CSV table of C-alpha atoms and ligand atoms in Angstrom, one decimal:
chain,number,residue,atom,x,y,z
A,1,UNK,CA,78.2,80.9,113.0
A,2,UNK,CA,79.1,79.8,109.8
A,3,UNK,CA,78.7,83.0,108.0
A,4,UNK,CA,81.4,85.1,110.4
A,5,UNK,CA,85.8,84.8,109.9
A,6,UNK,CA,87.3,85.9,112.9
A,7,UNK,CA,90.0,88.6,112.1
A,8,UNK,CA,93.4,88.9,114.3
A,9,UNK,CA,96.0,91.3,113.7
A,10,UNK,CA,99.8,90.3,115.1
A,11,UNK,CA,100.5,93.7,115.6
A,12,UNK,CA,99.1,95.9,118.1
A,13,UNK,CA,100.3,99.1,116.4
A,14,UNK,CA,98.2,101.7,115.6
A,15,UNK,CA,99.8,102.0,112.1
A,16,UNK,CA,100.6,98.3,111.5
A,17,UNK,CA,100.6,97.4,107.8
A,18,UNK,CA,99.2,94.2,109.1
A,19,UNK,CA,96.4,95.7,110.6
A,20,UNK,CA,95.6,97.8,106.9
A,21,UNK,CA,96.0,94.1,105.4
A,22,UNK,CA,93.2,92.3,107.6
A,23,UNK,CA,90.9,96.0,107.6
A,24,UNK,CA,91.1,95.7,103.9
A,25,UNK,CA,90.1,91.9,103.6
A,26,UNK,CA,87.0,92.9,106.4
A,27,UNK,CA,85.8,95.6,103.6
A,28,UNK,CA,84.2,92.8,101.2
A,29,UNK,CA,82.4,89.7,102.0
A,30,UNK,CA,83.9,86.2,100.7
A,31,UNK,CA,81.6,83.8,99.4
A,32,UNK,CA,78.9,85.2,101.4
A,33,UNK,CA,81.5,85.1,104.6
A,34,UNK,CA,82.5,88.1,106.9
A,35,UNK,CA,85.1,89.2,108.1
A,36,UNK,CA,84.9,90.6,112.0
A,37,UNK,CA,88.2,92.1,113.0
A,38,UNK,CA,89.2,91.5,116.9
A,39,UNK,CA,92.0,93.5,118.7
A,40,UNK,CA,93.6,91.8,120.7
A,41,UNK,CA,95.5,94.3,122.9
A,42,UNK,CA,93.7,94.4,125.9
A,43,UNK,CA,94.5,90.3,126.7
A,44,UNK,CA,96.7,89.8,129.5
A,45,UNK,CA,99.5,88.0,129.6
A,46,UNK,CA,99.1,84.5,130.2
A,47,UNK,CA,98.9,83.7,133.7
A,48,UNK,CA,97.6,80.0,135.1
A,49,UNK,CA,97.1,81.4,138.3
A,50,UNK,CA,94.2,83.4,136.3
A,51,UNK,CA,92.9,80.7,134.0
A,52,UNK,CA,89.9,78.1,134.3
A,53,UNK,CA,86.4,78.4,133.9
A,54,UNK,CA,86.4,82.6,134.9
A,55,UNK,CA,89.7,84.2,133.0
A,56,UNK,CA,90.0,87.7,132.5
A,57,UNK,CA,87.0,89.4,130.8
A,58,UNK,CA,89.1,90.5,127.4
A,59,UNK,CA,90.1,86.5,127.3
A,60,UNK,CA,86.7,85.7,127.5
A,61,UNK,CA,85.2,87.5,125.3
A,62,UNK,CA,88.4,86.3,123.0
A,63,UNK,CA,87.0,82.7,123.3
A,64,UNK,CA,83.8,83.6,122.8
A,65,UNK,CA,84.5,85.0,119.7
A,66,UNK,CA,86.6,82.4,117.9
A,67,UNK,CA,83.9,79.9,119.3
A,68,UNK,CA,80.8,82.1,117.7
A,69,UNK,CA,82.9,82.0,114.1
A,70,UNK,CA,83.2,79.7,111.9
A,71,UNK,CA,87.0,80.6,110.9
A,72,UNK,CA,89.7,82.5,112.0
A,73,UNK,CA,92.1,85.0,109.5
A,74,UNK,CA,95.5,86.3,111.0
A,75,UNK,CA,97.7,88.4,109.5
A,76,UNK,CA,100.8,88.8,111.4
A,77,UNK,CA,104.3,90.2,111.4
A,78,UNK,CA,107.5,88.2,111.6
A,79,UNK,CA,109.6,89.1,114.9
A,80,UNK,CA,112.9,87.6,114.9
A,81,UNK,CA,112.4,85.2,112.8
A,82,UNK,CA,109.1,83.8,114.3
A,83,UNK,CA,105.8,84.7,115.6
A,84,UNK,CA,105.1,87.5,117.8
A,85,UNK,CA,105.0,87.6,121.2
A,86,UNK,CA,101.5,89.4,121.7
A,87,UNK,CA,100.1,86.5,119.1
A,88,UNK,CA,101.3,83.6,120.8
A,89,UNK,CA,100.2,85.1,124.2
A,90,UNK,CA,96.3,85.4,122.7
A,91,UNK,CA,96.7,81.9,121.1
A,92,UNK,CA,98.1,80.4,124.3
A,93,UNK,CA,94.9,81.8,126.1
A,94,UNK,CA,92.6,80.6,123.5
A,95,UNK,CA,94.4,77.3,123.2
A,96,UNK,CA,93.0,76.4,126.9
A,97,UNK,CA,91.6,73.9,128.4
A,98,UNK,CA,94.4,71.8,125.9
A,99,UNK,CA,92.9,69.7,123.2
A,100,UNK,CA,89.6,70.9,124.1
A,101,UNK,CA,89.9,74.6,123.3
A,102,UNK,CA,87.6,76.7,120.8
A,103,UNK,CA,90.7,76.6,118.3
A,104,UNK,CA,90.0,72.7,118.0
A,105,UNK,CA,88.5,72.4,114.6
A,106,UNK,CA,88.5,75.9,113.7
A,107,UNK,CA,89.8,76.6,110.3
A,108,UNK,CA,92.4,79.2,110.2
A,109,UNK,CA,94.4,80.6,107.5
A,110,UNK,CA,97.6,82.8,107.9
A,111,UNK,CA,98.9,85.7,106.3
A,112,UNK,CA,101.8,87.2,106.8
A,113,UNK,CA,103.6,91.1,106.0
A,114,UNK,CA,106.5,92.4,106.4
A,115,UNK,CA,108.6,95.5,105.0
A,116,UNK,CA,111.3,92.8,104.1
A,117,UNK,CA,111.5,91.3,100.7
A,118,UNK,CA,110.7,88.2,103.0
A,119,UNK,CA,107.0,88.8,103.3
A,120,UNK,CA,107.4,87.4,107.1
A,121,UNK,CA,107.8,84.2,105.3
A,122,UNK,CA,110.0,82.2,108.4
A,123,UNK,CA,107.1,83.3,110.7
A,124,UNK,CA,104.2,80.6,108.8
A,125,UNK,CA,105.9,77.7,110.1
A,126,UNK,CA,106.1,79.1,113.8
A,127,UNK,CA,102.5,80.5,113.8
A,128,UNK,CA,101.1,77.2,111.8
A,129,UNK,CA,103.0,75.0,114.6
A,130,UNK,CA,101.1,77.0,117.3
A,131,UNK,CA,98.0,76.2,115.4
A,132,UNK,CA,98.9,72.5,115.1
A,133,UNK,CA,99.2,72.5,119.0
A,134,UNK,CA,95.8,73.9,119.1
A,135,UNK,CA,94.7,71.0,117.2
A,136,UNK,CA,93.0,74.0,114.6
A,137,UNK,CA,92.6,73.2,110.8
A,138,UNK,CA,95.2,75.1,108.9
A,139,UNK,CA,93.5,75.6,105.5
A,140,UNK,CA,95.3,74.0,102.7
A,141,UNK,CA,96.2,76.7,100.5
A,142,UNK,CA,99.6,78.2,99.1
A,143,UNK,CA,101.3,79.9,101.9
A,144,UNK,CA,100.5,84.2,101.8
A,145,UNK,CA,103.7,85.8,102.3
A,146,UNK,CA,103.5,89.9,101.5
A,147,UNK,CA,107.2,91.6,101.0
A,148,UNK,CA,107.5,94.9,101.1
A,149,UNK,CA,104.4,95.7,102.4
A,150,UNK,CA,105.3,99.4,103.4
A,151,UNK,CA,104.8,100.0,99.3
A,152,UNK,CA,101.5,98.3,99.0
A,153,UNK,CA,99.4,100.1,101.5
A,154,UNK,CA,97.9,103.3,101.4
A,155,UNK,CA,95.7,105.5,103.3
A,156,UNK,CA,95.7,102.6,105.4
A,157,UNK,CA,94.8,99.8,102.9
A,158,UNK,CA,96.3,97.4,100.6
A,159,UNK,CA,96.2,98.6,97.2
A,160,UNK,CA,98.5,96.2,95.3
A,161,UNK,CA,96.6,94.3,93.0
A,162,UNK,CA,99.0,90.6,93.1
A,163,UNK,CA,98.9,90.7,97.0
A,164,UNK,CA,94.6,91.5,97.0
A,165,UNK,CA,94.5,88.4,94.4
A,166,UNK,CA,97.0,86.4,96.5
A,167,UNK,CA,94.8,87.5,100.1
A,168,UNK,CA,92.2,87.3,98.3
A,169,UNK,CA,92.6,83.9,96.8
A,170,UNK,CA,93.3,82.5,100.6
A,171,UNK,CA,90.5,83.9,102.2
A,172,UNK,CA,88.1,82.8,100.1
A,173,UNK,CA,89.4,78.9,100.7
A,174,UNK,CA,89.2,79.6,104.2
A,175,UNK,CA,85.5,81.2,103.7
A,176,UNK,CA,84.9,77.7,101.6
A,177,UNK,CA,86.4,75.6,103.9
A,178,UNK,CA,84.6,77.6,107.0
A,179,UNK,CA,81.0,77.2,105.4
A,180,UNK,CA,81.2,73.7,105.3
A,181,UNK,CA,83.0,73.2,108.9
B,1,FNR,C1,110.6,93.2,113.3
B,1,FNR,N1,110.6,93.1,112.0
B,1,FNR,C2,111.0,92.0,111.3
B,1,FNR,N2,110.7,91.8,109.9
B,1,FNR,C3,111.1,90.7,109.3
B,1,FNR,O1,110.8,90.6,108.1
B,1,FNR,N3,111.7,89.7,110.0
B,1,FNR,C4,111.9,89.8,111.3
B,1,FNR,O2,112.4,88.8,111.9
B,1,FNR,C5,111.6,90.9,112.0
B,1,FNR,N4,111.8,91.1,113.4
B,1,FNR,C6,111.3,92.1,114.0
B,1,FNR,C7,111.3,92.1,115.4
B,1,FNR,C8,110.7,93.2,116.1
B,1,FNR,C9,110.7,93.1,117.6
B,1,FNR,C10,110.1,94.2,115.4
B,1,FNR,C11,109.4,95.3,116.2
B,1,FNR,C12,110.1,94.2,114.1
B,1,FNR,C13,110.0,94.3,111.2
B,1,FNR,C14,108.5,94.1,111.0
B,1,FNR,O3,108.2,93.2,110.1
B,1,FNR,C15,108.0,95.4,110.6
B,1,FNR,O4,108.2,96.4,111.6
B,1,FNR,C16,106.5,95.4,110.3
B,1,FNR,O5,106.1,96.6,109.7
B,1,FNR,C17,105.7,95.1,111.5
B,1,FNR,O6,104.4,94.9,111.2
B,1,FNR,P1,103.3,96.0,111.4
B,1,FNR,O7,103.4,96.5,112.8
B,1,FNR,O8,103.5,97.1,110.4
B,1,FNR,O9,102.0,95.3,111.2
């Protein structure tokens, strides 16, 4: 367990710059930590009719694997201003049974990208807050904020040498803080 970050994209698209963010940070290993990238487009939306002790198998296995990893790394978008809906859908899942969940404890660290010269910046405090609620331990670290993120990829991975310091620099005090959770 303590040698495994969970990855989450925000965006399910197949293209998503976020997506060629987190890929990129799975490529190396981080004090010794890896990276394990999990796509979270097959969870359902939230339903309580279909939560408790037997949700839906893509939720389950979603649990599973925050639980099974020491840490958790999402990059994410910024939609209108906040975080996306298809995030906070797989957080809400994972945040159940409240105060109890597999997020409670779990260090997390947040990146966000966007093809704004924002960097998704107004989406941290709404994705952070959600974390909060989940009782998880957001890694204290300068926030990770990627502008123009459309000019630092390609061939479907960050090439820009500030933004793989600044990812960089964040994952490996979430690796750090993760080791010794
Ligand atoms: C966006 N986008 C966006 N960008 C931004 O900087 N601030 C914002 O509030 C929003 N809002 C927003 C809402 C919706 C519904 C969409 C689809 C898009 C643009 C977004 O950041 C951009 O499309 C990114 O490239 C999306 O990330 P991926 O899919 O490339 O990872």
């Amino acid at each position: 367990m303590a040698n495994k970050i969970l990855g989450i994209a925000g965006s399910l698209r197949n293209d998503s710059y976020n997506k060629a963010v987190l890929k990129t940070l799975a490529q190396s290993s981080w004090e010794g930590v890896e990276i394990e990238v999990f796509d979270i487009s097959s969870i359902p939306l939230y339903n309580g009719d279909l939560d408790g002790e037997h949700p839906p198998d893509p939720v389950r296995k979603f649990k599973d694997a925050i639980a099974a990893s020491a840490g958790v790394l999402i990059v994410s978008p910024e939609y209108n201003y906040g975080i996306p809906g298809v995030l906070k859908n797989a957080l809400d899942w994972a945040s159940r049974p409240g105060y109890k969940s597999v997020l409670k404890g779990k260090q997390v660290a947040v990146i966000t990208c966007s093809m704004a010269t924002t960097g998704g910046a107004r989406a941290q405090s709404s994705i952070r807050d959600c974390l909060y609620a989940c009782l998880a331990q957001v890694v204290p670290s300068p926030e990770v904020a990627i502008p123009s993120v459309q000019d630092k990829v390609q061939g479907g991975l960050l090439t820009d040498a500030r933004s793989l310091e600044l990812a960089g620099g964040l994952v490996k005090a979430l690796a750090q803080a993760s080791r010794t959770a």
